CSV table of N, CA and C in Angstrom, one decimal:
chain,number,residue,atom,x,y,z
A,255,MET,N,3.8,-12.4,26.0
A,255,MET,CA,2.5,-12.2,25.5
A,255,MET,C,2.5,-12.7,24.0
A,256,THR,N,1.4,-13.4,23.7
A,256,THR,CA,1.3,-13.9,22.3
A,256,THR,C,0.8,-12.8,21.4
A,257,GLU,N,1.0,-13.0,20.1
A,257,GLU,CA,0.5,-12.1,19.1
A,257,GLU,C,-1.1,-12.0,19.2
A,258,MET,N,-1.7,-13.1,19.4
A,258,MET,CA,-3.2,-13.2,19.5
A,258,MET,C,-3.6,-12.3,20.7
A,259,LYS,N,-2.9,-12.3,21.8
A,259,LYS,CA,-3.3,-11.5,22.9
A,259,LYS,C,-3.1,-10.1,22.6
A,260,VAL,N,-2.0,-9.7,21.9
A,260,VAL,CA,-1.8,-8.3,21.6
A,260,VAL,C,-2.9,-7.8,20.7
A,261,GLN,N,-3.3,-8.7,19.7
A,261,GLN,CA,-4.4,-8.3,18.8
A,261,GLN,C,-5.7,-8.1,19.5
A,262,GLU,N,-6.0,-8.9,20.5
A,262,GLU,CA,-7.2,-8.8,21.3
A,262,GLU,C,-7.2,-7.5,22.1
A,263,ILE,N,-6.1,-7.2,22.7
A,263,ILE,CA,-6.0,-5.9,23.5
A,263,ILE,C,-6.2,-4.7,22.6
A,264,VAL,N,-5.5,-4.7,21.4
A,264,VAL,CA,-5.6,-3.6,20.5
A,264,VAL,C,-7.0,-3.4,20.0
A,265,MET,N,-7.7,-4.6,19.6
A,265,MET,CA,-9.1,-4.5,19.1
A,265,MET,C,-10.0,-3.9,20.2
A,266,LYS,N,-9.8,-4.3,21.4
A,266,LYS,CA,-10.6,-3.8,22.5
A,266,LYS,C,-10.4,-2.3,22.7
A,267,ALA,N,-9.2,-1.9,22.6
A,267,ALA,CA,-8.8,-0.5,22.8
A,267,ALA,C,-9.4,0.4,21.7
A,268,ILE,N,-9.4,-0.1,20.5
A,268,ILE,CA,-9.9,0.6,19.4
A,268,ILE,C,-11.5,0.7,19.5
A,269,ALA,N,-12.1,-0.4,19.9
A,269,ALA,CA,-13.5,-0.4,20.0
A,269,ALA,C,-14.0,0.5,21.2
A,270,ALA,N,-13.2,0.5,22.3
A,270,ALA,CA,-13.6,1.3,23.4
A,270,ALA,C,-13.4,2.8,23.1
A,271,ALA,N,-12.4,3.1,22.3
A,271,ALA,CA,-12.1,4.5,21.9
A,271,ALA,C,-13.1,5.1,20.9
A,272,GLN,N,-13.9,4.2,20.3
A,272,GLN,CA,-14.9,4.6,19.3
A,272,GLN,C,-14.3,5.5,18.2
A,273,ILE,N,-13.1,5.1,17.7
A,273,ILE,CA,-12.4,5.9,16.7
A,273,ILE,C,-12.9,5.4,15.3
A,274,GLU,N,-12.6,6.2,14.3
A,274,GLU,CA,-13.0,5.9,12.9
A,274,GLU,C,-11.9,5.0,12.4
A,275,PRO,N,-12.2,3.7,12.1
A,275,PRO,CA,-11.2,2.8,11.7
A,275,PRO,C,-10.5,3.2,10.4
A,276,TRP,N,-11.1,3.9,9.5
A,276,TRP,CA,-10.5,4.2,8.2
A,276,TRP,C,-9.3,5.2,8.5
A,277,LYS,N,-9.3,5.9,9.6
A,277,LYS,CA,-8.1,6.7,9.9
A,277,LYS,C,-7.0,6.0,10.5
A,278,TYR,N,-7.2,4.7,10.9
A,278,TYR,CA,-6.2,3.9,11.5
A,278,TYR,C,-5.9,2.6,10.9
A,279,TYR,N,-6.0,2.6,9.5
A,279,TYR,CA,-5.9,1.3,8.8
A,279,TYR,C,-4.5,0.7,9.1
A,280,HIS,N,-3.5,1.5,9.3
A,280,HIS,CA,-2.2,1.0,9.6
A,280,HIS,C,-2.1,0.2,10.9
A,281,VAL,N,-3.1,0.4,11.8
A,281,VAL,CA,-3.1,-0.4,13.0
A,281,VAL,C,-3.7,-1.7,12.8
A,282,CYS,N,-4.6,-1.9,11.8
A,282,CYS,CA,-5.4,-3.1,11.6
A,282,CYS,C,-4.7,-4.2,10.9
A,283,TRP,N,-3.5,-4.4,11.3
A,283,TRP,CA,-2.7,-5.5,10.6
A,283,TRP,C,-3.3,-6.9,10.8
A,284,TRP,N,-4.0,-7.1,11.8
A,284,TRP,CA,-4.5,-8.4,12.0
A,284,TRP,C,-5.6,-8.8,11.1
A,285,GLU,N,-6.2,-7.9,10.4
A,285,GLU,CA,-7.3,-8.2,9.5
A,285,GLU,C,-6.9,-8.9,8.3
A,286,GLY,N,-5.6,-9.0,8.0
A,286,GLY,CA,-5.1,-9.7,6.8
A,286,GLY,C,-5.5,-8.9,5.5
A,287,LYS,N,-5.8,-7.7,5.7
A,287,LYS,CA,-6.3,-6.9,4.5
A,287,LYS,C,-5.2,-6.6,3.6
A,288,LEU,N,-4.0,-6.2,4.1
A,288,LEU,CA,-2.9,-5.9,3.2
A,288,LEU,C,-2.2,-7.1,2.8
A,289,GLN,N,-1.8,-7.2,1.5
A,289,GLN,CA,-1.1,-8.3,1.0
A,289,GLN,C,0.1,-7.8,0.2
A,290,ILE,N,1.2,-8.5,0.2
A,290,ILE,CA,2.4,-8.1,-0.5
A,290,ILE,C,3.0,-9.4,-1.0
A,291,THR,N,3.6,-9.3,-2.2
A,291,THR,CA,4.3,-10.5,-2.7
A,291,THR,C,5.7,-10.7,-2.1
A,292,GLU,N,6.1,-11.9,-2.1
A,292,GLU,CA,7.5,-12.2,-1.5
A,292,GLU,C,8.5,-11.4,-2.3
A,293,PHE,N,8.4,-11.3,-3.6
A,293,PHE,CA,9.3,-10.6,-4.5
A,293,PHE,C,9.3,-9.1,-4.1
A,294,ASP,N,8.1,-8.5,-4.0
A,294,ASP,CA,8.1,-7.1,-3.6
A,294,ASP,C,8.6,-6.9,-2.2
A,295,SER,N,8.3,-7.8,-1.3
A,295,SER,CA,8.8,-7.7,0.1
A,295,SER,C,10.4,-7.7,0.1
A,296,LEU,N,11.0,-8.6,-0.7
A,296,LEU,CA,12.4,-8.7,-0.7
A,296,LEU,C,13.0,-7.4,-1.3
A,297,ARG,N,12.4,-6.9,-2.4
A,297,ARG,CA,13.0,-5.7,-3.1
A,297,ARG,C,12.8,-4.5,-2.2
A,298,LEU,N,11.7,-4.4,-1.5
A,298,LEU,CA,11.4,-3.2,-0.7
A,298,LEU,C,12.3,-3.2,0.6
A,299,ARG,N,12.5,-4.4,1.1
A,299,ARG,CA,13.4,-4.5,2.3
A,299,ARG,C,14.9,-4.1,1.9
A,300,THR,N,15.3,-4.5,0.7
A,300,THR,CA,16.6,-4.1,0.1
A,300,THR,C,16.6,-2.6,0.0
A,301,LEU,N,15.5,-2.0,-0.5
A,301,LEU,CA,15.5,-0.5,-0.7
A,301,LEU,C,15.6,0.1,0.7
A,302,ILE,N,14.9,-0.4,1.7
A,302,ILE,CA,15.0,0.2,3.0
A,302,ILE,C,16.4,0.1,3.6
A,303,ALA,N,17.0,-1.0,3.5
A,303,ALA,CA,18.4,-1.2,4.0
A,303,ALA,C,19.4,-0.3,3.3
A,304,SER,N,19.2,-0.1,2.0
A,304,SER,CA,20.2,0.7,1.2
A,304,SER,C,20.0,2.2,1.3
A,305,ALA,N,18.7,2.6,1.6
A,305,ALA,CA,18.4,4.0,1.6
A,305,ALA,C,18.5,4.7,3.0
A,306,LYS,N,18.5,3.9,4.0
A,306,LYS,CA,18.5,4.5,5.4
A,306,LYS,C,19.9,5.0,5.6
A,307,SER,N,19.9,6.2,6.1
A,307,SER,CA,21.2,6.8,6.6
A,307,SER,C,20.9,7.8,7.7
A,308,PRO,N,21.8,7.9,8.7
A,308,PRO,CA,21.6,8.7,9.9
A,308,PRO,C,21.2,10.1,9.5
A,309,GLY,N,20.1,10.6,10.1
A,309,GLY,CA,19.7,12.0,9.9
A,309,GLY,C,19.0,12.2,8.6
A,310,SER,N,18.7,11.2,7.8
A,310,SER,CA,18.1,11.4,6.5
A,310,SER,C,16.6,11.7,6.7
A,311,PRO,N,16.0,12.7,6.0
A,311,PRO,CA,14.6,13.0,6.2
A,311,PRO,C,13.7,11.8,5.6
A,312,ALA,N,14.3,11.0,4.8
A,312,ALA,CA,13.6,9.9,4.2
A,312,ALA,C,13.4,8.7,5.2
A,313,ASN,N,14.1,8.8,6.3
A,313,ASN,CA,14.0,7.7,7.3
A,313,ASN,C,12.6,7.4,7.8
A,314,ALA,N,11.9,8.5,8.0
A,314,ALA,CA,10.5,8.4,8.5
A,314,ALA,C,9.6,7.6,7.5
A,315,LEU,N,9.8,7.9,6.2
A,315,LEU,CA,9.0,7.2,5.2
A,315,LEU,C,9.5,5.7,5.1
A,316,LEU,N,10.8,5.5,5.2
A,316,LEU,CA,11.3,4.2,5.2
A,316,LEU,C,10.8,3.3,6.3
A,317,ASP,N,10.7,4.0,7.5
A,317,ASP,CA,10.2,3.3,8.7
A,317,ASP,C,8.7,2.9,8.5
A,318,LYS,N,8.0,3.8,7.9
A,318,LYS,CA,6.5,3.5,7.6
A,318,LYS,C,6.4,2.3,6.7
A,319,LEU,N,7.3,2.3,5.6
A,319,LEU,CA,7.3,1.2,4.7
A,319,LEU,C,7.7,-0.1,5.4
A,320,GLN,N,8.6,0.0,6.2
A,320,GLN,CA,9.0,-1.2,6.9
A,320,GLN,C,7.9,-1.8,7.8
A,321,ARG,N,7.2,-0.9,8.5
A,321,ARG,CA,6.1,-1.3,9.3
A,321,ARG,C,5.0,-1.9,8.5
A,322,LEU,N,4.7,-1.3,7.3
A,322,LEU,CA,3.7,-1.8,6.4
A,322,LEU,C,4.1,-3.3,5.9
A,323,ILE,N,5.3,-3.4,5.5
A,323,ILE,CA,5.8,-4.8,5.1
A,323,ILE,C,5.7,-5.8,6.2
A,324,GLU,N,6.1,-5.4,7.4
A,324,GLU,CA,6.0,-6.3,8.5
A,324,GLU,C,4.6,-6.7,8.9
A,325,SER,N,3.6,-5.8,8.7
A,325,SER,CA,2.3,-6.1,9.0
A,325,SER,C,1.4,-6.8,7.9
A,326,ALA,N,1.9,-6.7,6.7
A,326,ALA,CA,1.2,-7.3,5.6
A,326,ALA,C,1.3,-8.8,5.6
A,327,HIS,N,0.4,-9.4,4.9
A,327,HIS,CA,0.4,-10.9,4.7
A,327,HIS,C,1.2,-11.1,3.4
A,328,THR,N,2.3,-11.8,3.5
A,328,THR,CA,3.2,-12.0,2.4
A,328,THR,C,2.8,-13.3,1.7
A,329,VAL,N,2.7,-13.2,0.4
A,329,VAL,CA,2.3,-14.4,-0.4
A,329,VAL,C,3.2,-14.6,-1.6
A,330,ALA,N,3.2,-15.8,-2.2
A,330,ALA,CA,3.9,-16.0,-3.4
A,330,ALA,C,3.3,-15.2,-4.5
A,331,PRO,N,4.2,-14.7,-5.5
A,331,PRO,CA,3.6,-13.8,-6.6
A,331,PRO,C,2.5,-14.5,-7.3
A,332,GLN,N,2.5,-15.8,-7.6
A,332,GLN,CA,1.4,-16.4,-8.3
A,332,GLN,C,0.2,-16.5,-7.5
A,333,ASP,N,0.2,-16.3,-6.2
A,333,ASP,CA,-0.9,-16.4,-5.3
A,333,ASP,C,-1.6,-15.1,-4.9
A,334,ILE,N,-1.0,-14.0,-5.4
A,334,ILE,CA,-1.6,-12.7,-5.1
A,334,ILE,C,-2.9,-12.5,-5.9
A,335,PRO,N,-4.0,-12.1,-5.3
A,335,PRO,CA,-5.2,-11.8,-6.1
A,335,PRO,C,-5.0,-10.7,-7.1
A,336,GLY,N,-5.6,-10.8,-8.2
A,336,GLY,CA,-5.4,-9.8,-9.3
A,336,GLY,C,-5.9,-8.4,-9.0
A,337,ASP,N,-6.6,-8.2,-7.9
A,337,ASP,CA,-7.1,-6.9,-7.6
A,337,ASP,C,-6.4,-6.2,-6.4
A,338,VAL,N,-5.2,-6.8,-6.1
A,338,VAL,CA,-4.3,-6.2,-5.1
A,338,VAL,C,-3.2,-5.3,-5.7
A,339,VAL,N,-3.0,-4.2,-5.2
A,339,VAL,CA,-2.0,-3.3,-5.7
A,339,VAL,C,-0.6,-3.8,-5.3
A,340,THR,N,0.2,-4.1,-6.2
A,340,THR,CA,1.6,-4.6,-6.0
A,340,THR,C,2.5,-3.5,-6.7
A,341,MET,N,3.8,-3.7,-6.5
A,341,MET,CA,4.7,-2.8,-7.2
A,341,MET,C,4.6,-2.9,-8.7
A,342,ASN,N,4.6,-1.8,-9.3
A,342,ASN,CA,4.5,-1.6,-10.8
A,342,ASN,C,3.1,-1.8,-11.3
A,343,SER,N,2.1,-1.8,-10.3
A,343,SER,CA,0.7,-1.9,-10.7
A,343,SER,C,0.2,-0.5,-11.2
A,344,GLN,N,-0.7,-0.6,-12.1
A,344,GLN,CA,-1.4,0.7,-12.5
A,344,GLN,C,-2.8,0.6,-11.9
A,345,VAL,N,-3.2,1.7,-11.2
A,345,VAL,CA,-4.5,1.7,-10.5
A,345,VAL,C,-5.2,3.0,-10.9
A,346,ARG,N,-6.5,2.9,-10.7
A,346,ARG,CA,-7.4,4.1,-10.8
A,346,ARG,C,-8.0,4.3,-9.5
A,347,LEU,N,-7.7,5.6,-9.0
A,347,LEU,CA,-8.3,6.0,-7.7
A,347,LEU,C,-9.4,7.0,-7.9
A,348,LYS,N,-10.4,7.0,-7.1
A,348,LYS,CA,-11.5,7.9,-7.2
A,348,LYS,C,-11.7,8.6,-5.9
A,349,ASP,N,-11.8,9.9,-5.9
A,349,ASP,CA,-12.1,10.7,-4.8
A,349,ASP,C,-13.6,10.9,-4.7
A,350,ASP,N,-14.3,10.3,-3.8
A,350,ASP,CA,-15.7,10.3,-3.8
A,350,ASP,C,-16.3,11.7,-3.4
A,351,ASP,N,-15.5,12.4,-2.6
A,351,ASP,CA,-16.0,13.8,-2.3
A,351,ASP,C,-16.0,14.7,-3.4
A,352,LYS,N,-15.0,14.7,-4.2
A,352,LYS,CA,-14.8,15.6,-5.4
A,352,LYS,C,-15.2,15.0,-6.7
A,353,ASP,N,-15.5,13.7,-6.7
A,353,ASP,CA,-15.9,13.0,-7.9
A,353,ASP,C,-14.8,13.1,-9.0
A,354,ASN,N,-13.5,13.0,-8.5
A,354,ASN,CA,-12.4,13.0,-9.4
A,354,ASN,C,-11.8,11.6,-9.5
A,355,GLU,N,-11.2,11.3,-10.6
A,355,GLU,CA,-10.5,10.0,-10.8
A,355,GLU,C,-9.0,10.3,-11.2
A,356,ILE,N,-8.1,9.5,-10.8
A,356,ILE,CA,-6.7,9.6,-11.3
A,356,ILE,C,-6.2,8.2,-11.5
A,357,THR,N,-5.4,8.1,-12.5
A,357,THR,CA,-4.7,6.8,-12.9
A,357,THR,C,-3.2,7.0,-12.6
A,358,LEU,N,-2.7,6.0,-11.9
A,358,LEU,CA,-1.2,6.1,-11.5
A,358,LEU,C,-0.6,4.8,-11.5
A,359,SER,N,0.7,4.7,-11.6
A,359,SER,CA,1.4,3.5,-11.4
A,359,SER,C,2.3,3.6,-10.1
A,360,LEU,N,2.3,2.5,-9.3
A,360,LEU,CA,3.1,2.5,-8.1
A,360,LEU,C,4.5,1.9,-8.4
A,361,VAL,N,5.5,2.7,-8.2
A,361,VAL,CA,6.9,2.4,-8.6
A,361,VAL,C,7.9,2.6,-7.5
A,362,PHE,N,9.1,2.1,-7.8
A,362,PHE,CA,10.2,2.4,-6.9
A,362,PHE,C,10.6,3.8,-7.0
A,363,PRO,N,11.2,4.4,-6.0
A,363,PRO,CA,11.6,5.8,-6.0
A,363,PRO,C,12.3,6.3,-7.2
A,364,LEU,N,13.3,5.5,-7.7
A,364,LEU,CA,14.1,6.0,-8.8
A,364,LEU,C,13.3,6.0,-10.1
A,365,ASP,N,12.1,5.3,-10.2
A,365,ASP,CA,11.3,5.2,-11.4
A,365,ASP,C,10.2,6.2,-11.4
A,366,ALA,N,10.0,6.9,-10.2
A,366,ALA,CA,8.9,7.9,-10.2
A,366,ALA,C,9.3,9.1,-11.1
A,367,VAL,N,8.3,9.6,-11.7
A,367,VAL,CA,8.6,10.7,-12.7
A,367,VAL,C,7.8,11.9,-12.3
A,368,LYS,N,8.5,13.0,-12.2
A,368,LYS,CA,7.8,14.3,-11.9
A,368,LYS,C,7.5,15.0,-13.2
A,369,ASP,N,6.5,15.9,-13.2
A,369,ASP,CA,6.1,16.7,-14.4
A,369,ASP,C,5.8,15.9,-15.6
A,370,MET,N,5.1,14.7,-15.4
A,370,MET,CA,4.7,13.9,-16.5
A,370,MET,C,3.2,14.1,-16.7
A,371,GLU,N,2.7,13.6,-17.8
A,371,GLU,CA,1.3,13.7,-18.1
A,371,GLU,C,0.5,13.2,-16.9
A,372,PHE,N,-0.5,14.0,-16.5
A,372,PHE,CA,-1.3,13.7,-15.3
A,372,PHE,C,-1.9,12.3,-15.3
A,373,GLU,N,-2.4,11.8,-16.5
A,373,GLU,CA,-3.0,10.5,-16.5
A,373,GLU,C,-2.0,9.3,-16.5
A,374,ARG,N,-0.7,9.6,-16.7
A,374,ARG,CA,0.2,8.5,-16.7
A,374,ARG,C,1.3,8.7,-15.6
A,375,MET,N,0.8,9.1,-14.5
A,375,MET,CA,1.7,9.4,-13.3
A,375,MET,C,2.3,8.1,-12.8
A,376,ARG,N,3.6,8.2,-12.4
A,376,ARG,CA,4.3,7.1,-11.7
A,376,ARG,C,4.6,7.7,-10.4
A,377,VAL,N,4.1,7.0,-9.4
A,377,VAL,CA,4.2,7.5,-8.0
A,377,VAL,C,5.1,6.6,-7.2
A,378,SER,N,6.0,7.2,-6.4
A,378,SER,CA,6.9,6.4,-5.6
A,378,SER,C,6.2,5.7,-4.4
A,379,VAL,N,6.6,4.5,-4.1
A,379,VAL,CA,6.1,3.8,-3.0
A,379,VAL,C,6.4,4.6,-1.7
A,380,LEU,N,7.4,5.4,-1.7
A,380,LEU,CA,7.7,6.2,-0.5
A,380,LEU,C,6.9,7.5,-0.4
A,381,SER,N,6.0,7.8,-1.3
A,381,SER,CA,5.2,8.9,-1.2
A,381,SER,C,4.0,8.6,-0.3
A,382,PRO,N,3.3,9.5,0.3
A,382,PRO,CA,2.1,9.2,1.1
A,382,PRO,C,1.1,8.4,0.4
A,383,ILE,N,0.8,8.7,-0.9
A,383,ILE,CA,-0.2,7.9,-1.6
A,383,ILE,C,0.3,6.5,-1.9
A,384,GLY,N,1.6,6.4,-2.2
A,384,GLY,CA,2.2,5.2,-2.5
A,384,GLY,C,2.2,4.2,-1.3
A,385,LEU,N,2.5,4.8,-0.1
A,385,LEU,CA,2.4,4.0,1.1
A,385,LEU,C,1.0,3.6,1.4
A,386,SER,N,0.0,4.4,1.0
A,386,SER,CA,-1.4,4.1,1.3
A,386,SER,C,-2.0,3.1,0.4
A,387,ILE,N,-1.5,2.9,-0.8
A,387,ILE,CA,-2.1,2.0,-1.7
A,387,ILE,C,-1.4,0.6,-1.8
A,388,LEU,N,-0.2,0.6,-1.5
A,388,LEU,CA,0.5,-0.7,-1.6
A,388,LEU,C,-0.2,-1.8,-0.7
A,389,GLY,N,-0.5,-2.9,-1.3
A,389,GLY,CA,-1.2,-4.0,-0.6
A,389,GLY,C,-2.7,-3.9,-0.5
A,390,ARG,N,-3.2,-2.8,-1.0
A,390,ARG,CA,-4.7,-2.6,-0.9
A,390,ARG,C,-5.3,-3.3,-2.1
A,391,ARG,N,-6.6,-3.5,-1.9
A,391,ARG,CA,-7.5,-4.1,-3.0
A,391,ARG,C,-8.4,-3.2,-3.6
A,392,ALA,N,-8.8,-3.5,-4.8
A,392,ALA,CA,-9.9,-2.7,-5.5
A,392,ALA,C,-11.1,-2.6,-4.5
A,393,GLY,N,-11.6,-1.5,-4.3
A,393,GLY,CA,-12.8,-1.3,-3.4
A,393,GLY,C,-12.4,-0.7,-2.1
A,394,ASP,N,-11.1,-0.9,-1.7
A,394,ASP,CA,-10.6,-0.3,-0.4
A,394,ASP,C,-10.7,1.2,-0.4
A,395,THR,N,-11.0,1.8,0.7
A,395,THR,CA,-11.0,3.3,0.8
A,395,THR,C,-9.9,3.8,1.7
A,396,LEU,N,-9.3,4.8,1.2
A,396,LEU,CA,-8.2,5.5,1.9
A,396,LEU,C,-8.6,6.8,2.4
A,397,GLU,N,-8.2,7.2,3.6
A,397,GLU,CA,-8.5,8.5,4.2
A,397,GLU,C,-10.0,8.8,4.2
A,398,GLY,N,-10.9,7.7,4.1
A,398,GLY,CA,-12.3,7.9,4.2
A,398,GLY,C,-13.0,8.4,3.0
A,399,ARG,N,-12.2,8.7,1.9
A,399,ARG,CA,-12.9,9.2,0.7
A,399,ARG,C,-12.3,8.7,-0.6
A,400,ILE,N,-11.0,8.4,-0.6
A,400,ILE,CA,-10.3,8.0,-1.8
A,400,ILE,C,-10.4,6.5,-1.9
A,401,ARG,N,-11.0,6.0,-3.0
A,401,ARG,CA,-11.2,4.6,-3.2
A,401,ARG,C,-10.3,4.1,-4.3
A,402,VAL,N,-9.7,2.9,-4.0
A,402,VAL,CA,-9.0,2.2,-5.1
A,402,VAL,C,-10.1,1.6,-6.0
A,403,GLU,N,-10.4,2.3,-7.0
A,403,GLU,CA,-11.5,2.0,-7.9
A,403,GLU,C,-11.3,0.7,-8.7
A,404,ARG,N,-10.0,0.6,-9.2
A,404,ARG,CA,-9.7,-0.6,-10.1
A,404,ARG,C,-8.2,-0.7,-10.2
A,405,VAL,N,-7.8,-2.0,-10.2
A,405,VAL,CA,-6.4,-2.3,-10.6
A,405,VAL,C,-6.4,-2.5,-12.1
A,406,LEU,N,-5.8,-1.6,-12.9
A,406,LEU,CA,-5.9,-1.7,-14.3
A,406,LEU,C,-4.8,-2.7,-14.9
A,407,TYR,N,-3.7,-2.7,-14.2
A,407,TYR,CA,-2.6,-3.7,-14.5
A,407,TYR,C,-1.9,-4.1,-13.3
A,408,GLN,N,-1.7,-5.3,-13.1
A,408,GLN,CA,-0.9,-5.9,-12.1
A,408,GLN,C,0.1,-6.9,-12.7
A,409,PRO,N,1.4,-6.7,-12.5
A,409,PRO,CA,2.4,-7.5,-13.1
A,409,PRO,C,2.1,-9.0,-12.9
A,410,GLU,N,1.8,-9.4,-11.7
A,410,GLU,CA,1.6,-10.8,-11.3
A,410,GLU,C,0.4,-11.4,-12.1
A,411,ALA,N,-0.7,-10.6,-12.2
A,411,ALA,CA,-1.8,-11.1,-12.9
A,411,ALA,C,-1.6,-11.3,-14.4
A,412,ALA,N,-0.7,-10.4,-14.9
A,412,ALA,CA,-0.3,-10.5,-16.3
A,412,ALA,C,0.8,-11.5,-16.6
A,413,GLY,N,1.3,-12.2,-15.5
A,413,GLY,CA,2.4,-13.1,-15.7
A,413,GLY,C,3.8,-12.5,-15.8
A,414,ASP,N,3.9,-11.2,-15.5
A,414,ASP,CA,5.1,-10.5,-15.6
A,414,ASP,C,5.8,-10.5,-14.2
A,415,TYR,N,6.3,-11.6,-13.8
A,415,TYR,CA,6.8,-11.8,-12.4
A,415,TYR,C,8.2,-11.1,-12.2
A,416,HIS,N,8.8,-10.6,-13.3
A,416,HIS,CA,10.1,-10.0,-13.2
A,416,HIS,C,10.0,-8.5,-12.9
A,417,LEU,N,8.8,-7.9,-13.0
A,417,LEU,CA,8.6,-6.5,-12.8
A,417,LEU,C,8.5,-6.1,-11.3
């Protein structure tokens, strides 16, 4: 069975089930919505390979990250649009239901900081919010109410390809 046929079957099943697509964004890999740079893909795959261990509670998050990487459209760092969340990006998220905003940076697990100033949070890519925003664009909505309001800093857009 070809990938196109699988996509067609999945799209028909989702349409027939009349589900809310925002709850199942991780299934919609064919939309080309999620993008990741080749550099981030390589580093994240290395993280997955080095962090997996039998019986580790982190394996479930690592598996989710691997599925996300496999489903994302991989592009050269210089070709990623400036409004896409990449590793080490700083983003502003807005909760439309509560009218709250938060600014955070998406980082590798060892760079995540706990008990830091609320406005300068560094969130691990292996956290639920980290997995949700990687590869998303400004304007995308997560969980039906949290919107990627703006990408304040993206290494690739700034020419910082080493970050």
